[in-house]
Amino acid sequence: MRQKITIKTIAKELGVSTSTVSKALKDSHEISTETKEKIQAYANYYNYKPNNLALQLRNQKTKVIGVILPKIVHHFFSTVIMGIEEGANKKGYNIMVCFSNESYKKEVETLKVLSNGSVDGLIVSIANETLKNKDFKHFLDLVAEEIPLVLFDRVVDEILCDKVVVDDVGAGYKATRHLLENGRKKIALITTPNHVNVGALRRQGYEKALIESYIKTDEKLIVEIDENQDIKKQIEIVFQQDIDGVFAVNEIYAANAMRIAKEKGLSIPEEISIIGFTDGLISEYSSPSITTIAQHGFTMGQQAVEVLIERIEKEAEAYSPRKIVISSDLKLRESTKPSS
């Protein structure tokens, strides 16, 4: 008796992607005749049958959208949820929110549970550990199975789906440019590890602004935060340098920088200026209040759910994934002097 096979089995045996197998079995014009015949012959020989239960579940609309976030501590993600929920409710959908807690394993397990027919589509911001591992197979399988997927904030090019992002390079540039216009020359960057693309892109903007002012990037002024370790202690290291400005890629890092500056007796913004990222309550109610880059998380959530529902309800067999880029704004507060 021949073994029961799946699309994944065929893909592995023939050395092609699951997406190629799925399209070949549907006789898609995107796949060459030779490849289609090889895949279809293999499938026929092993008596491949689609998982009718999974198909049936997928074809029955639940009117529920799954959302997977890396964590909830950042104000940004809570505003994204609000935007998703408002947009979903307007279209008659509910949302189911889960957290990966930055874990690759948890993200894989959660995707598996939600994609078995529990939801009509998924909105995801990729976990830190997944980005570090560079293992996106669970997302690629999802795309191959034609389950509607939108990635936001933390995205990767390898996954062919709709994406909603902030102009992170432009935001990093705006923040650094403002500090330079304040007369700051020794600007520290407090960022994420380079594998977290949003931090890497904001760093590009930071470096671009420095280059335009003929200032060479000083690696001693850049600290990449490992959030599994003490954040404050890591930021304290950069204060051993002679700095007069700080650009932090989130408001938690910015608040820590402000606390350290105060402990060192530095006057804000006279002796040191600080800019954060994400316009949350921490930034607004700190003393002094923190100048920040507003990410517009609510708008991002609305855009993500709008695109997802469009995909769910169109059920198009082939489409070109879209990338929506949302611009950011500089919100001036007390931690920097107004630009002259």
mmCIF file of C-alpha atoms in Angstrom:
data_model
loop_
_atom_site.group_PDB
_atom_site.id
_atom_site.type_symbol
_atom_site.label_atom_id
_atom_site.label_comp_id
_atom_site.label_asym_id
_atom_site.label_seq_id
_atom_site.Cartn_x
_atom_site.Cartn_y
_atom_site.Cartn_z
ATOM 1 C CA MET A 1 0.000 0.000 0.000
ATOM 2 C CA ARG A 2 1.471 3.335 -1.068
ATOM 3 C CA GLN A 3 2.079 5.996 1.577
ATOM 4 C CA LYS A 4 -0.352 8.885 1.956
ATOM 5 C CA ILE A 5 1.384 12.012 0.687
ATOM 6 C CA THR A 6 0.895 15.764 1.030
ATOM 7 C CA ILE A 7 1.953 18.796 -0.982
ATOM 8 C CA LYS A 8 4.944 19.113 1.355
ATOM 9 C CA THR A 9 5.975 15.499 0.615
ATOM 10 C CA ILE A 10 5.848 16.062 -3.139
ATOM 11 C CA ALA A 11 7.816 19.307 -2.836
ATOM 12 C CA LYS A 12 10.537 17.659 -0.758
ATOM 13 C CA GLU A 13 10.862 14.618 -3.038
ATOM 14 C CA LEU A 14 11.022 16.641 -6.251
ATOM 15 C CA GLY A 15 13.135 19.473 -4.872
ATOM 16 C CA VAL A 16 10.642 22.259 -5.545
ATOM 17 C CA SER A 17 8.669 24.663 -3.360
ATOM 18 C CA THR A 18 5.250 23.853 -1.919
ATOM 19 C CA SER A 19 3.922 26.832 -3.873
ATOM 20 C CA THR A 20 5.151 25.290 -7.146
ATOM 21 C CA VAL A 21 3.454 21.975 -6.311
ATOM 22 C CA SER A 22 0.187 23.694 -5.388
ATOM 23 C CA LYS A 23 0.145 25.663 -8.644
ATOM 24 C CA ALA A 24 1.154 22.647 -10.770
ATOM 25 C CA LEU A 25 -1.684 20.554 -9.345
ATOM 26 C CA LYS A 26 -4.070 23.370 -10.319
ATOM 27 C CA ASP A 27 -2.562 23.372 -13.839
ATOM 28 C CA SER A 28 -1.399 26.988 -13.411
ATOM 29 C CA HIS A 29 0.126 28.738 -16.431
ATOM 30 C CA GLU A 30 2.859 30.081 -14.114
ATOM 31 C CA ILE A 31 4.519 26.621 -14.023
ATOM 32 C CA SER A 32 6.362 25.108 -17.005
ATOM 33 C CA THR A 33 4.743 22.166 -18.811
ATOM 34 C CA GLU A 34 7.694 19.901 -17.948
ATOM 35 C CA THR A 35 7.502 20.696 -14.217
ATOM 36 C CA LYS A 36 3.701 20.331 -14.188
ATOM 37 C CA GLU A 37 3.835 16.920 -15.867
ATOM 38 C CA LYS A 38 6.507 15.692 -13.441
ATOM 39 C CA ILE A 39 4.565 16.862 -10.373
ATOM 40 C CA GLN A 40 1.215 15.606 -11.624
ATOM 41 C CA ALA A 41 2.692 12.205 -12.531
ATOM 42 C CA TYR A 42 4.220 11.859 -9.072
ATOM 43 C CA ALA A 43 0.937 12.889 -7.425
ATOM 44 C CA ASN A 44 -1.043 10.404 -9.544
ATOM 45 C CA TYR A 45 1.391 7.551 -8.847
ATOM 46 C CA TYR A 46 1.032 8.032 -5.094
ATOM 47 C CA ASN A 47 -2.709 8.682 -5.406
ATOM 48 C CA TYR A 48 -2.437 12.180 -3.921
ATOM 49 C CA LYS A 49 -5.730 13.505 -2.562
ATOM 50 C CA PRO A 50 -6.234 17.073 -1.293
ATOM 51 C CA ASN A 51 -7.027 17.362 2.400
ATOM 52 C CA ASN A 52 -10.760 17.824 1.923
ATOM 53 C CA LEU A 53 -11.351 18.560 5.597
ATOM 54 C CA ALA A 54 -8.811 21.375 5.521
ATOM 55 C CA LEU A 55 -10.273 22.684 2.265
ATOM 56 C CA GLN A 56 -13.774 22.508 3.674
ATOM 57 C CA LEU A 57 -12.743 24.349 6.808
ATOM 58 C CA ARG A 58 -10.964 26.957 4.728
ATOM 59 C CA ASN A 59 -13.962 27.460 2.477
ATOM 60 C CA GLN A 60 -16.310 27.988 5.415
ATOM 61 C CA LYS A 61 -15.928 31.593 6.510
ATOM 62 C CA THR A 62 -15.441 32.027 10.248
ATOM 63 C CA LYS A 63 -15.549 35.857 10.057
ATOM 64 C CA VAL A 64 -12.570 35.788 12.424
ATOM 65 C CA ILE A 65 -9.117 37.254 11.746
ATOM 66 C CA GLY A 66 -6.059 35.942 13.564
ATOM 67 C CA VAL A 67 -3.455 38.440 14.783
ATOM 68 C CA ILE A 68 -0.023 37.341 16.021
ATOM 69 C CA LEU A 69 2.129 39.951 17.761
ATOM 70 C CA PRO A 70 5.661 39.600 19.159
ATOM 71 C CA LYS A 71 4.730 41.228 22.489
ATOM 72 C CA ILE A 72 2.303 43.676 24.078
ATOM 73 C CA VAL A 73 4.663 45.844 26.165
ATOM 74 C CA HIS A 74 5.152 48.381 23.366
ATOM 75 C CA HIS A 75 2.485 51.061 22.976
ATOM 76 C CA PHE A 76 2.816 50.664 19.208
ATOM 77 C CA PHE A 77 1.396 47.132 19.141
ATOM 78 C CA SER A 78 -1.567 48.076 21.325
ATOM 79 C CA THR A 79 -2.481 50.883 18.888
ATOM 80 C CA VAL A 80 -2.147 48.472 15.949
ATOM 81 C CA ILE A 81 -4.633 46.111 17.650
ATOM 82 C CA MET A 82 -7.081 48.999 18.077
ATOM 83 C CA GLY A 83 -6.804 49.840 14.372
ATOM 84 C CA ILE A 84 -7.251 46.195 13.329
ATOM 85 C CA GLU A 85 -10.257 45.733 15.593
ATOM 86 C CA GLU A 86 -12.030 48.874 14.382
ATOM 87 C CA GLY A 87 -11.434 47.995 10.728
ATOM 88 C CA ALA A 88 -12.500 44.368 11.242
ATOM 89 C CA ASN A 89 -15.683 45.253 13.126
ATOM 90 C CA LYS A 90 -16.770 47.626 10.371
ATOM 91 C CA LYS A 91 -16.649 44.709 7.935
ATOM 92 C CA GLY A 92 -18.401 42.273 10.289
ATOM 93 C CA TYR A 93 -15.267 40.422 11.418
ATOM 94 C CA ASN A 94 -13.944 39.666 14.895
ATOM 95 C CA ILE A 95 -10.265 39.314 15.806
ATOM 96 C CA MET A 96 -8.361 36.695 17.776
ATOM 97 C CA VAL A 97 -5.099 38.089 19.200
ATOM 98 C CA CYS A 98 -2.149 35.827 20.107
ATOM 99 C CA PHE A 99 1.439 36.524 21.126
ATOM 100 C CA SER A 100 4.624 34.797 20.011
ATOM 101 C CA ASN A 101 6.608 36.348 22.884
ATOM 102 C CA GLU A 102 9.444 36.742 20.333
ATOM 103 C CA SER A 103 9.730 32.913 20.152
ATOM 104 C CA TYR A 104 10.146 31.068 16.838
ATOM 105 C CA LYS A 105 8.640 27.881 18.276
ATOM 106 C CA LYS A 106 5.601 29.693 19.713
ATOM 107 C CA GLU A 107 5.064 31.512 16.417
ATOM 108 C CA VAL A 108 5.147 28.240 14.428
ATOM 109 C CA GLU A 109 2.726 26.542 16.833
ATOM 110 C CA THR A 110 0.319 29.493 16.870
ATOM 111 C CA LEU A 111 0.298 29.754 13.069
ATOM 112 C CA LYS A 112 -0.407 26.036 12.842
ATOM 113 C CA VAL A 113 -3.377 26.244 15.228
ATOM 114 C CA LEU A 114 -4.905 29.339 13.638
ATOM 115 C CA SER A 115 -4.478 28.190 10.032
ATOM 116 C CA ASN A 116 -6.416 24.917 10.514
ATOM 117 C CA GLY A 117 -9.710 26.672 9.805
ATOM 118 C CA SER A 118 -10.021 28.745 12.990
ATOM 119 C CA VAL A 119 -9.619 32.029 11.106
ATOM 120 C CA ASP A 120 -10.171 33.387 7.591
ATOM 121 C CA GLY A 121 -6.804 35.127 7.415
ATOM 122 C CA LEU A 122 -3.814 36.271 9.454
ATOM 123 C CA ILE A 123 -2.056 39.528 10.329
ATOM 124 C CA VAL A 124 1.433 38.980 11.768
ATOM 125 C CA SER A 125 4.489 40.896 12.960
ATOM 126 C CA ILE A 126 7.390 38.435 12.877
ATOM 127 C CA ALA A 127 9.076 37.293 16.111
ATOM 128 C CA ASN A 128 12.614 38.415 16.907
ATOM 129 C CA GLU A 129 13.870 34.811 17.115
ATOM 130 C CA THR A 130 12.393 33.972 13.689
ATOM 131 C CA LEU A 131 14.210 36.935 12.141
ATOM 132 C CA LYS A 132 17.422 35.849 13.860
ATOM 133 C CA ASN A 133 17.057 32.233 12.633
ATOM 134 C CA LYS A 134 16.074 33.396 9.136
ATOM 135 C CA ASP A 135 13.698 30.413 9.013
ATOM 136 C CA PHE A 136 10.432 31.460 7.372
ATOM 137 C CA LYS A 137 9.203 28.053 6.200
ATOM 138 C CA HIS A 138 6.007 28.251 8.277
ATOM 139 C CA PHE A 139 5.068 31.479 6.473
ATOM 140 C CA LEU A 140 6.050 30.141 3.049
ATOM 141 C CA ASP A 141 3.848 27.088 3.640
ATOM 142 C CA LEU A 142 0.974 29.375 4.585
ATOM 143 C CA VAL A 143 1.375 31.316 1.331
ATOM 144 C CA ALA A 144 1.586 28.060 -0.656
ATOM 145 C CA GLU A 145 -1.692 26.931 0.907
ATOM 146 C CA GLU A 146 -3.216 30.256 -0.186
ATOM 147 C CA ILE A 147 -4.240 31.303 3.299
ATOM 148 C CA PRO A 148 -4.609 35.119 3.274
ATOM 149 C CA LEU A 149 -1.661 36.704 5.108
ATOM 150 C CA VAL A 150 -0.583 40.275 5.817
ATOM 151 C CA LEU A 151 2.726 41.062 7.516
ATOM 152 C CA PHE A 152 3.225 44.406 9.239
ATOM 153 C CA ASP A 153 6.105 46.342 10.824
ATOM 154 C CA ARG A 154 8.590 43.431 10.869
ATOM 155 C CA VAL A 155 8.509 41.952 7.388
ATOM 156 C CA VAL A 156 10.847 40.035 5.062
ATOM 157 C CA ASP A 157 11.079 40.062 1.274
ATOM 158 C CA GLU A 158 11.207 36.262 0.976
ATOM 159 C CA ILE A 159 7.562 35.924 2.014
ATOM 160 C CA LEU A 160 5.358 36.844 -0.950
ATOM 161 C CA CYS A 161 2.324 38.383 0.719
ATOM 162 C CA ASP A 162 0.840 41.811 1.406
ATOM 163 C CA LYS A 163 2.848 43.999 3.780
ATOM 164 C CA VAL A 164 2.210 47.204 5.711
ATOM 165 C CA VAL A 165 5.240 49.078 7.031
ATOM 166 C CA VAL A 166 6.406 52.452 8.300
ATOM 167 C CA ASP A 167 9.008 54.373 6.309
ATOM 168 C CA ASP A 168 11.671 53.373 8.843
ATOM 169 C CA VAL A 169 14.615 54.792 6.886
ATOM 170 C CA GLY A 170 12.822 58.136 6.539
ATOM 171 C CA ALA A 171 11.885 58.092 10.214
ATOM 172 C CA GLY A 172 15.471 57.446 11.324
ATOM 173 C CA TYR A 173 16.606 60.249 9.059
ATOM 174 C CA LYS A 174 14.011 62.719 10.431
ATOM 175 C CA ALA A 175 14.958 61.973 14.043
ATOM 176 C CA THR A 176 18.708 62.312 13.477
ATOM 177 C CA ARG A 177 18.279 65.397 11.263
ATOM 178 C CA HIS A 178 16.341 67.115 14.068
ATOM 179 C CA LEU A 179 19.132 66.393 16.569
ATOM 180 C CA LEU A 180 21.717 67.742 14.127
ATOM 181 C CA GLU A 181 19.634 70.894 13.660
ATOM 182 C CA ASN A 182 19.714 71.210 17.459
ATOM 183 C CA GLY A 183 23.496 71.509 17.104
ATOM 184 C CA ARG A 184 24.207 67.955 18.286
ATOM 185 C CA LYS A 185 27.366 66.333 16.900
ATOM 186 C CA LYS A 186 27.902 63.201 19.020
ATOM 187 C CA ILE A 187 24.606 61.378 18.585
ATOM 188 C CA ALA A 188 24.208 57.927 20.125
ATOM 189 C CA LEU A 189 21.917 55.346 18.515
ATOM 190 C CA ILE A 190 20.136 52.859 20.772
ATOM 191 C CA THR A 191 18.709 50.185 18.524
ATOM 192 C CA THR A 192 17.719 46.552 18.137
ATOM 193 C CA PRO A 193 20.016 43.753 16.925
ATOM 194 C CA ASN A 194 20.640 44.107 13.191
ATOM 195 C CA HIS A 195 18.509 41.054 12.279
ATOM 196 C CA VAL A 196 15.400 42.969 13.423
ATOM 197 C CA ASN A 197 14.811 44.813 10.171
ATOM 198 C CA VAL A 198 12.984 47.829 11.599
ATOM 199 C CA GLY A 199 16.021 48.716 13.736
ATOM 200 C CA ALA A 200 18.387 48.111 10.814
ATOM 201 C CA LEU A 201 16.336 50.417 8.571
ATOM 202 C CA ARG A 202 16.171 53.169 11.208
ATOM 203 C CA ARG A 203 19.943 52.879 11.518
ATOM 204 C CA GLN A 204 20.219 53.480 7.750
ATOM 205 C CA GLY A 205 18.284 56.728 8.190
ATOM 206 C CA TYR A 206 20.511 57.720 11.126
ATOM 207 C CA GLU A 207 23.669 57.100 9.093
ATOM 208 C CA LYS A 208 22.265 58.934 6.058
ATOM 209 C CA ALA A 209 21.621 62.065 8.129
ATOM 210 C CA LEU A 210 25.150 61.927 9.614
ATOM 211 C CA ILE A 211 26.748 61.511 6.167
ATOM 212 C CA GLU A 212 24.855 64.564 4.869
ATOM 213 C CA SER A 213 26.367 66.562 7.765
ATOM 214 C CA TYR A 214 29.854 65.175 7.026
ATOM 215 C CA ILE A 215 29.904 63.240 10.299
ATOM 216 C CA LYS A 216 31.464 59.784 10.244
ATOM 217 C CA THR A 217 29.471 56.993 11.921
ATOM 218 C CA ASP A 218 31.157 56.077 15.208
ATOM 219 C CA GLU A 219 30.442 52.441 16.150
ATOM 220 C CA LYS A 220 31.201 53.286 19.791
ATOM 221 C CA LEU A 221 28.062 55.449 19.812
ATOM 222 C CA ILE A 222 25.801 52.599 18.643
ATOM 223 C CA VAL A 223 24.412 50.005 21.035
ATOM 224 C CA GLU A 224 22.285 47.048 19.885
ATOM 225 C CA ILE A 225 20.039 45.998 22.759
ATOM 226 C CA ASP A 226 19.590 42.366 23.734
ATOM 227 C CA GLU A 227 16.217 42.448 25.506
ATOM 228 C CA ASN A 228 17.012 39.200 27.337
ATOM 229 C CA GLN A 229 19.625 41.162 29.284
ATOM 230 C CA ASP A 230 19.349 44.276 31.489
ATOM 231 C CA ILE A 231 18.396 47.075 29.068
ATOM 232 C CA LYS A 232 19.509 49.952 31.327
ATOM 233 C CA LYS A 233 22.988 48.484 31.873
ATOM 234 C CA GLN A 234 23.482 48.109 28.130
ATOM 235 C CA ILE A 235 22.475 51.732 27.495
ATOM 236 C CA GLU A 236 24.757 52.954 30.285
ATOM 237 C CA ILE A 237 27.753 51.797 28.211
ATOM 238 C CA VAL A 238 27.125 54.400 25.501
ATOM 239 C CA PHE A 239 26.977 57.135 28.167
ATOM 240 C CA GLN A 240 30.653 56.429 28.880
ATOM 241 C CA GLN A 241 31.283 58.277 25.610
ATOM 242 C CA ASP A 242 31.062 62.049 25.257
ATOM 243 C CA ILE A 243 27.560 62.255 23.741
ATOM 244 C CA ASP A 244 25.199 65.212 23.355
ATOM 245 C CA GLY A 245 22.267 63.490 21.632
ATOM 246 C CA VAL A 246 20.393 60.171 21.704
ATOM 247 C CA PHE A 247 18.144 58.576 19.097
ATOM 248 C CA ALA A 248 16.370 55.511 20.534
ATOM 249 C CA VAL A 249 14.354 53.247 18.228
ATOM 250 C CA ASN A 250 11.542 52.787 20.774
ATOM 251 C CA GLU A 251 10.216 54.713 23.741
ATOM 252 C CA ILE A 252 11.376 52.171 26.342
ATOM 253 C CA TYR A 253 14.981 52.681 25.231
ATOM 254 C CA ALA A 254 14.421 56.464 25.179
ATOM 255 C CA ALA A 255 12.999 56.475 28.728
ATOM 256 C CA ASN A 256 15.984 54.470 29.965
ATOM 257 C CA ALA A 257 18.363 56.909 28.265
ATOM 258 C CA MET A 258 16.613 59.842 29.945
ATOM 259 C CA ARG A 259 16.852 58.176 33.347
ATOM 260 C CA ILE A 260 20.588 57.579 32.902
ATOM 261 C CA ALA A 261 21.154 61.158 31.697
ATOM 262 C CA LYS A 262 19.415 62.473 34.830
ATOM 263 C CA GLU A 263 21.452 60.162 37.084
ATOM 264 C CA LYS A 264 24.608 61.607 35.520
ATOM 265 C CA GLY A 265 23.393 65.139 36.233
ATOM 266 C CA LEU A 266 22.991 66.064 32.568
ATOM 267 C CA SER A 267 20.494 68.817 31.803
ATOM 268 C CA ILE A 268 17.851 67.893 29.193
ATOM 269 C CA PRO A 269 17.702 69.343 26.533
ATOM 270 C CA GLU A 270 20.454 71.897 27.247
ATOM 271 C CA GLU A 271 23.338 69.409 27.521
ATOM 272 C CA ILE A 272 21.803 66.380 25.837
ATOM 273 C CA SER A 273 18.773 65.942 23.550
ATOM 274 C CA ILE A 274 16.780 62.702 23.371
ATOM 275 C CA ILE A 275 14.414 61.405 20.680
ATOM 276 C CA GLY A 276 12.402 58.189 20.940
ATOM 277 C CA PHE A 277 10.166 56.199 18.623
ATOM 278 C CA THR A 278 6.431 55.493 19.039
ATOM 279 C CA ASP A 279 4.243 58.173 20.526
ATOM 280 C CA GLY A 280 2.991 56.427 23.650
ATOM 281 C CA LEU A 281 2.122 57.404 27.207
ATOM 282 C CA ILE A 282 5.722 56.915 28.377
ATOM 283 C CA SER A 283 6.902 59.609 25.957
ATOM 284 C CA GLU A 284 4.026 61.971 26.725
ATOM 285 C CA TYR A 285 4.197 61.799 30.527
ATOM 286 C CA SER A 286 7.946 61.531 31.084
ATOM 287 C CA SER A 287 9.575 64.527 32.729
ATOM 288 C CA PRO A 288 10.702 66.194 30.586
ATOM 289 C CA SER A 289 8.360 64.826 27.912
ATOM 290 C CA ILE A 290 10.131 62.989 25.085
ATOM 291 C CA THR A 291 10.284 64.168 21.483
ATOM 292 C CA THR A 292 9.324 61.174 19.393
ATOM 293 C CA ILE A 293 8.623 59.740 15.968
ATOM 294 C CA ALA A 294 4.896 58.944 15.679
ATOM 295 C CA GLN A 295 4.482 55.587 13.922
ATOM 296 C CA HIS A 296 0.733 55.790 13.357
ATOM 297 C CA GLY A 297 0.090 52.250 14.613
ATOM 298 C CA PHE A 298 -3.683 52.732 14.474
ATOM 299 C CA THR A 299 -3.511 53.612 10.770
ATOM 300 C CA MET A 300 -1.186 50.676 10.148
ATOM 301 C CA GLY A 301 -3.693 48.319 11.798
ATOM 302 C CA GLN A 302 -6.553 49.718 9.720
ATOM 303 C CA GLN A 303 -4.573 49.359 6.491
ATOM 304 C CA ALA A 304 -3.493 45.797 7.334
ATOM 305 C CA VAL A 305 -7.023 44.565 8.038
ATOM 306 C CA GLU A 306 -8.450 46.361 5.007
ATOM 307 C CA VAL A 307 -5.973 44.629 2.682
ATOM 308 C CA LEU A 308 -6.519 41.258 4.379
ATOM 309 C CA ILE A 309 -10.316 41.365 4.135
ATOM 310 C CA GLU A 310 -10.008 42.362 0.495
ATOM 311 C CA ARG A 311 -7.927 39.211 -0.104
ATOM 312 C CA ILE A 312 -10.319 37.025 1.901
ATOM 313 C CA GLU A 313 -13.402 38.198 0.052
ATOM 314 C CA LYS A 314 -11.892 38.350 -3.432
ATOM 315 C CA GLU A 315 -10.431 34.846 -3.190
ATOM 316 C CA ALA A 316 -8.277 35.613 -6.230
ATOM 317 C CA GLU A 317 -6.187 32.678 -7.419
ATOM 318 C CA ALA A 318 -3.256 34.847 -8.462
ATOM 319 C CA TYR A 319 -2.364 38.341 -7.319
ATOM 320 C CA SER A 320 0.598 40.651 -6.968
ATOM 321 C CA PRO A 321 1.402 41.221 -3.290
ATOM 322 C CA ARG A 322 1.229 44.861 -2.228
ATOM 323 C CA LYS A 323 3.512 46.804 0.086
ATOM 324 C CA ILE A 324 1.905 49.803 1.776
ATOM 325 C CA VAL A 325 4.354 52.300 3.275
ATOM 326 C CA ILE A 326 3.073 54.709 5.939
ATOM 327 C CA SER A 327 5.020 57.910 6.562
ATOM 328 C CA SER A 328 5.960 58.989 10.086
ATOM 329 C CA ASP A 329 5.873 62.364 11.838
ATOM 330 C CA LEU A 330 8.197 64.054 14.308
ATOM 331 C CA LYS A 331 6.327 65.083 17.474
ATOM 332 C CA LEU A 332 8.326 67.787 19.261
ATOM 333 C CA ARG A 333 8.403 67.829 23.056
ATOM 334 C CA GLU A 334 10.655 69.010 25.892
ATOM 335 C CA SER A 335 13.564 66.551 25.462
ATOM 336 C CA THR A 336 14.851 68.461 22.413
ATOM 337 C CA LYS A 337 15.089 72.114 21.572
ATOM 338 C CA PRO A 338 12.902 73.276 18.686
ATOM 339 C CA SER A 339 14.905 73.500 15.455
ATOM 340 C CA SER A 340 15.958 77.072 14.750
#
